Each structure stands twice: as C-alpha cells, then as structure tokens.
Amino acid sequence: MTKIYHAHLYGSRNGKYDWLLSHDVVTTSWQTLQPQSPFYLLIPQNTDLLSEYEQGWKITDVMPVNVLGFQTHRDHFAIDFDREKLEQRIVEMRDEDISDDEYTKKYTIADNRDWKVREARQKLRNDINWDKPLINCAYRPFDNRSCYFSDVTMDYPRRELLDHVAGKENLCLLVSRQISLQEWRHVFICDQIAESCVVSNKTREQNYNFPLYLYPDCNELIQENRVNFSPHFLKDLTTKLGYKPTPEAVLYYIYAIFHSPTYRSHYAEFLKIDFPRVPLTSNDTLFQQLANYGKKMVALHLMKSPKIDTLLAHFEGSFNPIVDAGHPKYVDSKVVINKKGDGFTEVPEEVWNFYVGGYQVCQKWLKDRKGRTLSQQDIIHYQRIVVALQETIRVMQQIDEAIPGFPLP
C-alpha cells in the first residue's frame, strides 16, 4: 500500500541549507497523510469537522448559474473613473479619420490572441447601438466605475453577466472559489456587473458572480424571471422551515452566514480550498433573524443604507486635495492622503484595518486614486465607506451573537 509523508521546513534560505546539510530522508520528522476525496490534498489538514461542514450546501449547488467576473485584459482602456472620458475614447474608436496605429499608440493597447484592434473598431462602427454598452460596473469594494461592457473592448465580458445582470435589476453574490493562506473573508454583493477582481486581485481568489434572478432571452416562450436557486436546495430549505421564504430572504440569510466570524474560523480549513458551503437551520426564528442582519449588510455594501449618511470621519485639508504616492498613511486615527497632511480624521483603527477579501478597503480605495484630485463627491463617498465598514463590524458581531453555534440547530 502506498504511503504519503509530509514535512514543513520554514525559515531563511541559509537556515534551510544548514538544516538540509544535517538531515536526510531518514532523520526527518515526517507526518503521515491520508488524502481524502474530492481534493486529495498533499498537505496536512484537520478533517475533524469535515463531515459536519459537508452537511451544508455548496454555493454552486445552491445557485447553479454562476460565472467568473468579467475580464478586460486592458482595464485602463475599457474602464474609467470618468464616464465622459470613456465615451470619448469609444467615439474616437469609431472615427475612420484616426488610423489604427494612431489609436493604439494613444491608448497604449495592442492585439492579442483574443482581441484585434482593427476588428474591434470595425465591429463598433457597424453597431448602430454602440452607446448601449456604456454602463457602470463593480470594480473593487465600494468602488464602482464606468465601463464599456462589450467584446469590442474586453476579452471576456461573460455571457451570463450580459444575459442576467447588465442593464437589469438584480443582486449578485460575489464569492471566491479558493483563497491563499489568510483568513476567509472573500464575499461581497453588487447590483450590477462585476469585474473578476472585486474581492481579490490574486488569480486563485478571483470572484464568481451568482445572480439572484435569471432573465429569459427573447426566444423563450415564458417571459418571466426565474430564481437562481436549485430545486433540490429549495426543497431542503422548505422542508426544514416548513414554508418557502422569499428569494431575497434566502440570499440575505446566506450573506449573513458568510459574514459570521465564527463560521469563518470554525470552517477555516475547508473555506480555503473550495467554494463555501451554506449550513441550513430548522429554526425559523434564527433564519429570520439572520436574514434581517443579512439585509442590513447588503444595504450597507450597496451604499443604500440610511446609516451611511451619519458621517463619522471628517475631512481636514485643502480644497481639491491630491492623493500622493506613498499614501494613504494611518496616523493617530487620521488617514493622511498627501505630504501636506490632508486627510480624514476620527477613522477608527478597526475600520482602517478591515478587509474585504484581499483588500484593506480604506487603504485600497485611496491608493487606487494615486495622483488624482478628490472631488467633494469623492470625499463624501469615502466618509460613507468608513460608516459602512463600522456598521459592518457591528452587524457581524450581532450575527455571531444570534448563532448559538455550529452545526446550526
């Protein structure tokens, strides 16, 4: 019978060399592994809670229609802070008086395997509705931008997003399939199309989009929306609760579960390696309570909660401040954005340190605006982000207080 052994060796390069010079395969302290289906991991894993965790529903089995977020492979060209600048870029793309060579040099773009500038420009010129794909998108946490959602500018706009999300009323759960070694916190929500790195820019942590509703195409006989929940999942949930909750309530419940600090730590071993699972409850009071917290969380993350208008942070500094390189910096409850000392005061440390997926949000939002002038609207938006994160932390605590423990009753 084949046996598999494993050993870790941590430290500096020289330390590892020294250790290897004095050890061999016989004197190494090995750990015997017994890889299990379906992943057969060749690293140690605590599987004590595996059977309990697998009682939950894998999110891809809950919401079977899902897709990786869109990928442009030229974000600087297809996405912009300024809608007017992006529109002008597209207008010039249609202009026959501008050569392909001039255009590619001006916007620093180039042909690749999946995209050719000449073909893209010709397709755009032939489209009488060329302005329709100019829409908003979720780009990073609390950071929506304008994009030209089309294969004219993007390598992979994703058919599922076009069919069910772009220009439609919907909610999309954003979840990563795998994560690196840090804590699992890779979940967010949006109500528009989402780029693949909203939750994290690490390749293995890119987010999948799970739309709540599925829209019919023009060829379907029944022209009404369908809920993106599998029949088997709904049957199990309905059996446990004794009734079928609204689609929104189910999504809010899931969102609350995924924001439970105890859920994240309790199942940390398994959340690293595959899509998260949703544990169900037979306790309707608990379900309703968690759905209510999830609803509050969704409103906060969509910046639609009335809470976000009660500003915590205050801006101190010059008019039209610029974010300098090497900033922001956090000093004594102040987020400093430039060498002059302009910044946001009274930002709680726990808010400054709060992460969504791979991003430290309060730092990331400003860092992405390096060299840009913050408008009054930008300043207010950042102040609202601070409130949204403070409230997120509070609601996460309430979620944990409501949950008696795992497995759920």
GROMACS .gro file of C-alpha atoms in nm, residues 67-70 149 157-166 168 172 192-195 209:
model
   22
   67VAL     CA    1  -1.967   3.280  -1.381
   68LEU     CA    2  -1.628   3.433  -1.317
   69GLY     CA    3  -1.641   3.812  -1.321
   70PHE     CA    4  -1.564   3.984  -1.649
  149PHE     CA    5  -1.920   4.624  -2.149
  157PRO     CA    6  -1.728   4.016  -2.090
  158ARG     CA    7  -1.906   3.687  -1.991
  159ARG     CA    8  -2.234   3.584  -2.149
  160GLU     CA    9  -2.410   3.514  -1.817
  161LEU     CA   10  -2.348   3.869  -1.697
  162LEU     CA   11  -2.479   4.011  -2.023
  163ASP     CA   12  -2.793   3.796  -2.009
  164HIS     CA   13  -2.888   3.833  -1.644
  165VAL     CA   14  -2.718   4.138  -1.493
  166ALA     CA   15  -2.615   4.410  -1.739
  168LYS     CA   16  -3.121   4.470  -1.535
  172CYS     CA   17  -2.515   3.932  -0.743
  192GLN     CA   18  -2.454   4.540  -1.140
  193ILE     CA   19  -2.194   4.358  -1.346
  194ALA     CA   20  -1.875   4.283  -1.155
  195GLU     CA   21  -1.515   4.259  -1.266
  209ASN     CA   22  -2.084   3.613  -0.981
   0.00000   0.00000   0.00000
